[in-house]
Amino acid sequence: MQNFSKMLSITALAASLAVGMTPNAFAAPKTDFKVAWSIYVGWMPWGYAADNGIVKKWADKYGLTIEVTQFNDYVESMNQYTAGAFDAVTLTNMDGLSIPAAGGVDTTAVIVGDFSNGNDAVILKDKASLADVKGQNVNLVEFSVSHYLLARALESLKLTEQDVKVINTSDADIVGAYKTKDVSAVVTWNPLVATILEDPTARKVFDSSQIPGEIIDLMVANTDVLKDNPNFGKALAGIWYETAALMTADTDEGKAAREAMGSASGTDLKGFEAQIAATKLFDKPADAVAFTASPSLPKTMDLVRNFLFEKGLLGSGAASADVIGIEMPDGKVLGDSGNVKLRFTETYMKAAADGSL
C-alpha cells in the first residue's frame, strides 16, 4: 500500500473555501460518528485500533458508534471532513489551518499525536552541504510540508526561495525523478526518504529534526460536534493512548502491532520501526499536554500561518496572516479573535493523563 503524502492542493483548498461559504450544519448530541484517516507512521494506530476492537471498546464505553475509514488520498480525507461527511480527521497542523480552517470549518485538535523528528528531509545528489542547494532546481510536492521544510532550511542559511527553483513533483514520482540525471535536489518524507537514501549518490543535508515540533500530526474534530458531544473526544483519546501504548511496548504484543502497522503501510517491521525512530510520538498523554501547552506551539503556528499567507493559501481575499484566528490552550488567540477556526485544547489529553476517561 502506498504511503500517501501529507500534502496541500490548490484544488482542495478551493473546494474547502467553497464549502466554507455555506453555514455550518447544526451540531447536536448524537451517538454515531465518522472518523477519517490516511496512511502515515503517526496515524497507523487508528487503522490498527479499528481492526482490533479498540475503537469498539471505547465507543461502547460511552454508548457510541464510531466508524473509522481509511482514505488512500490524504487531501480527499480533508475535503470530506471539511464538507461535513466526517466528524474527525487526521491531518497536520499546517493542513488543518489551510484547508478546513481556511474553508470556514471551526476545527479543534483533540489529540496532538506526534511531530516529525527526521521523517522529512532535504536530499542532494553528490553534495554533502545544505549550502550547495543554492542555485539548484529542487523537486518537491509544492505547498506541502516538504515545501515548508525547504523554506525553513533556506532560512537557516539566510537564503530565500528566490535562491532556488521549486519543481512541483508528485510524491508518486519523486523517487523515479531522483534517479534521472536532471534531478539533483529533492525534499520528501519517509518511506520515500529511506528509499532515495539507498542510492549511493544521495546525501541528507537537512531534516525535520532540525526544526523539532514544527510538523505536527493531529487528530482533529469539528468544534461544534465536539462541544455538543464531549464523550466523542474522550473516546478518541482513549483509543489513541491505548493503541499508542501497545505500539511502543517492548513485548510480543507490541512487536505484533508494529508488524501489522508496518505491513498496512507498505513496509516491514524494520522499516516501520525506522520511521517511528524519526518520529516524536506522544504515546504518553502527559507529554502531549506539556508540548501543547508549551510556548513553542504559538511560535510554530506563527511560522506556519505566515508561510501559508505568503503562498496565498489562506484565501485570495486574505489581507494578512491574521485573517484566521488560532486559539491556544490558554485561550490566547493568534490572528483574528472574531474568526477563530483552529483551536488547540488539552482537555481530552489531560483526561487521559489523570485517568478520568
C-alpha positions in Angstrom: 0.0 0.0 0.0 1.4 3.4 -0.9 2.3 5.9 1.8 0.2 8.8 0.5 1.5 12.3 1.1 0.8 14.9 3.7 0.3 17.4 1.0 -1.7 20.5 0.2 -3.7 21.0 -3.1 -4.9 24.3 -4.6 -7.9 22.4 -5.9 -8.6 21.0 -2.4 -8.3 24.5 -1.0 -10.7 25.9 -3.5 -13.2 23.2 -2.7 -12.9 23.8 1.0 -13.3 27.5 0.6 -16.5 26.9 -1.4 -17.7 24.7 1.4 -16.8 27.4 3.9 -19.3 29.8 2.3 -22.2 27.7 3.5 -23.5 27.8 7.0 -22.2 25.1 9.3 -24.8 22.4 9.9 -26.4 22.5 13.3 -24.4 20.2 15.6 -26.4 18.4 18.3 -25.9 15.5 20.6 -25.7 12.2 18.7 -24.3 8.7 19.1 -22.9 7.8 15.6 -19.6 9.3 14.5 -17.3 9.0 11.5 -13.5 9.4 11.6 -11.2 9.6 8.5 -7.5 8.8 8.4 -4.8 8.2 5.9 -1.5 6.2 5.8 1.4 7.8 7.7 3.5 6.3 10.5 1.9 8.5 13.2 -1.6 7.7 12.1 -1.3 3.9 11.7 -2.7 3.3 15.2 -6.2 4.4 14.0 -6.4 1.7 11.5 -5.0 -0.9 13.9 -7.4 0.1 16.6 -10.3 -0.2 14.2 -9.2 -3.7 13.1 -8.5 -5.0 16.6 -11.5 -4.0 18.6 -10.0 -1.0 20.4 -12.3 1.5 18.7 -15.3 -0.6 19.5 -14.2 -0.9 23.2 -14.0 2.8 23.7 -17.1 3.6 21.7 -19.1 1.1 23.7 -17.9 2.6 26.9 -19.6 5.9 26.0 -22.6 4.3 24.2 -21.3 5.5 20.8 -20.8 4.0 17.4 -17.5 5.2 15.8 -16.8 4.3 12.2 -13.2 4.6 11.2 -12.5 5.0 7.4 -9.1 4.8 5.8 -8.5 7.1 2.8 -5.9 6.4 0.2 -5.9 10.1 -0.7 -5.0 12.4 2.2 -6.4 15.5 0.5 -9.7 13.8 -0.1 -10.0 12.8 3.5 -9.6 16.5 4.5 -12.1 17.6 1.8 -14.7 15.1 3.1 -14.2 16.3 6.6 -14.5 19.9 5.5 -17.7 19.1 3.6 -19.2 17.6 6.8 -19.1 14.0 5.8 -16.8 13.1 8.7 -16.7 14.3 12.3 -12.9 14.0 12.7 -9.8 13.5 10.6 -6.1 13.0 10.8 -4.0 15.9 9.4 -1.0 18.1 10.0 -1.1 21.5 11.8 -0.3 23.2 8.5 -3.1 21.5 6.6 -5.6 22.0 9.4 -5.1 25.7 9.0 -5.1 25.9 5.2 -7.9 23.5 4.4 -10.8 23.1 7.0 -10.0 26.3 8.9 -9.5 28.4 5.8 -12.6 26.8 4.5 -14.6 28.2 7.4 -14.9 24.9 9.4 -14.2 25.5 13.1 -11.8 22.7 14.0 -10.3 21.5 17.3 -7.1 19.5 17.8 -8.3 16.7 20.1 -5.0 14.8 20.1 -1.5 16.0 19.4 -0.2 12.7 18.3 3.4 13.3 17.2 5.8 15.5 15.4 8.2 14.7 12.6 11.7 14.4 14.0 13.6 13.3 10.9 10.9 11.8 8.7 11.0 14.8 6.3 14.3 15.6 4.6 16.3 17.7 2.1 18.4 15.4 -0.1 21.2 16.5 -2.5 22.9 14.4 -5.2 26.7 14.1 -4.7 26.7 17.2 -2.4 27.2 17.0 1.3 26.3 20.5 2.4 23.0 22.3 2.6 24.7 25.4 1.3 25.1 23.5 -2.0 21.3 23.8 -2.6 21.8 27.4 -3.7 21.0 27.8 -7.4 19.6 24.3 -7.8 16.2 23.1 -9.0 14.5 21.4 -6.1 11.9 18.8 -6.7 9.1 18.5 -4.1 5.4 18.5 -3.6 4.5 22.1 -3.9 2.7 23.7 -0.9 3.3 20.6 1.2 5.2 20.1 4.4 8.2 19.5 2.1 7.8 23.0 0.8 7.7 24.3 4.3 10.8 22.3 5.3 12.7 23.8 2.3 11.7 27.3 3.4 13.0 26.7 6.9 16.2 25.1 5.6 16.9 28.1 3.3 16.1 30.4 6.2 18.9 28.7 8.3 21.3 29.8 5.5 19.8 33.3 5.3 18.6 32.4 1.8 15.1 32.6 0.4 13.1 30.6 -2.2 14.4 33.1 -4.8 17.8 31.4 -4.4 16.4 28.1 -5.8 13.8 26.9 -8.3 11.0 24.7 -6.9 9.9 22.0 -9.3 6.5 20.6 -8.4 6.7 16.8 -8.3 4.2 14.3 -7.2 5.1 12.1 -4.3 4.4 9.1 -6.5 7.1 10.3 -9.0 9.8 11.7 -6.7 11.8 8.5 -6.3 11.9 8.0 -10.0 12.7 11.6 -10.6 15.7 11.4 -8.3 17.2 8.6 -10.5 17.2 10.9 -13.6 20.3 12.9 -14.4 18.5 16.2 -14.4 17.4 16.0 -10.8 19.9 16.9 -8.2 17.9 18.0 -5.2 14.7 16.7 -3.6 12.6 17.2 -0.5 10.3 14.5 0.7 9.2 12.3 3.6 9.5 8.7 4.7 9.4 6.0 3.5 10.4 7.8 0.3 13.4 9.4 2.1 14.7 5.9 3.1 14.3 4.7 -0.5 16.2 7.6 -2.0 19.0 7.4 0.6 19.7 3.8 -0.7 21.2 5.5 -3.7 25.0 6.0 -3.1 24.8 9.5 -4.6 22.2 10.7 -2.1 23.1 12.9 0.9 20.7 14.1 3.5 21.6 17.7 4.3 18.7 18.9 6.4 15.7 17.2 8.1 12.8 17.9 10.3 14.8 17.0 13.5 16.4 20.4 12.9 13.0 22.2 13.3 11.6 20.0 16.0 8.0 20.4 16.8 7.0 22.2 13.7 5.5 19.5 11.5 2.8 18.2 13.9 0.4 15.4 13.3 -3.1 15.7 14.8 -6.5 14.1 15.2 -8.9 17.0 14.9 -12.7 17.2 15.2 -15.4 19.6 14.2 -15.6 22.0 17.2 -19.4 22.2 17.3 -19.7 18.4 17.2 -17.1 18.1 20.0 -18.8 20.8 22.1 -22.2 19.0 21.9 -20.6 15.5 22.3 -17.7 15.6 24.7 -17.8 11.8 25.1 -16.7 11.6 21.4 -13.5 13.4 22.3 -13.0 11.2 25.4 -13.4 8.1 23.2 -10.9 9.3 20.7 -8.4 9.9 23.5 -9.0 6.5 24.9 -8.5 4.8 21.6 -5.3 6.7 20.8 -3.5 6.2 24.1 -4.4 2.5 24.5 -3.2 1.9 20.9 -0.1 4.1 21.2 1.0 2.3 24.4 0.6 -1.0 22.6 2.5 0.3 19.6 5.5 1.2 21.7 5.5 -1.7 24.1 8.6 -3.9 24.2 6.5 -7.0 24.3 5.4 -9.7 21.8 2.1 -8.0 21.5 3.8 -4.7 20.8 6.0 -6.2 18.1 3.0 -7.9 16.5 1.2 -4.5 16.5 4.2 -2.8 14.8 4.4 -5.6 12.3 0.8 -5.2 11.4 1.0 -1.4 11.1 4.2 -1.7 9.0 2.5 -4.2 6.7 -0.6 -2.0 6.4 1.6 1.0 5.4 3.6 -0.9 2.8 6.8 -1.7 4.7 8.1 -4.3 7.2 8.8 -4.3 10.9 12.4 -2.9 10.4 11.2 -0.2 8.0 8.3 0.8 10.3 10.5 1.0 13.4 12.9 3.2 11.5 10.0 5.6 10.8 9.0 5.5 14.4 12.6 6.4 15.4 12.3 9.5 13.2 9.0 10.5 14.9 8.5 12.1 18.3 5.4 10.0 19.2 3.4 11.3 22.1 2.3 7.9 23.4 2.0 9.3 27.0 -0.7 11.9 27.5 1.2 14.0 30.0 3.9 14.5 27.3 1.4 15.6 24.8 -0.2 18.1 27.3 3.2 19.6 28.1 4.0 20.0 24.4 0.6 21.5 23.6 0.9 24.0 26.5 4.5 25.0 25.8 5.4 28.5 24.5 6.8 26.8 21.4 3.4 26.0 19.9 2.3 29.6 19.3 5.7 30.3 17.8 5.4 27.3 15.4 1.8 28.3 14.4 3.0 31.8 13.7 5.7 30.5 11.3 3.1 28.2 9.7 0.5 30.8 9.2 3.0 33.3 7.7 4.3 30.6 5.3 0.7 29.9 4.2 -0.1 33.6 3.8 3.0 34.2 1.7 1.9 31.3 -0.6 -1.6 32.7 -0.9 -3.1 29.7 0.9 -5.3 31.5 3.4 -7.8 32.6 0.8 -7.5 35.0 -2.1 -9.0 37.8 0.0 -6.7 37.4 2.9 -5.1 40.8 3.7 -2.6 39.3 6.2 -1.8 36.2 8.2 -4.2 37.4 10.9 -7.2 36.5 8.7 -7.9 33.3 10.7 -7.8 33.1 14.5 -5.8 30.2 16.1 -6.7 29.6 19.7 -4.1 28.2 22.1 -5.0 26.1 25.2 -4.7 29.1 27.5 -7.3 31.0 25.4 -4.9 33.4 23.7 -5.5 33.8 20.0 -3.1 34.3 17.2 -4.8 36.4 14.5 -8.5 37.4 14.4 -10.2 36.6 17.6 -13.5 37.2 15.9 -12.8 34.5 13.3 -11.2 31.6 15.3 -11.3 28.5 13.2 -8.5 26.4 14.6 -8.2 25.5 18.3 -5.7 23.6 20.4 -7.0 22.1 23.6 -5.5 20.0 26.4 -9.0 18.8 27.6 -9.1 15.3 26.3 -5.3 14.6 26.6 -5.5 15.8 30.3 -8.4 13.5 30.9 -6.3 10.6 29.7 -3.3 11.8 31.8 -5.3 12.0 35.0 -7.2 8.8 34.5 -10.6 10.4 34.2 -11.6 9.0 30.8 
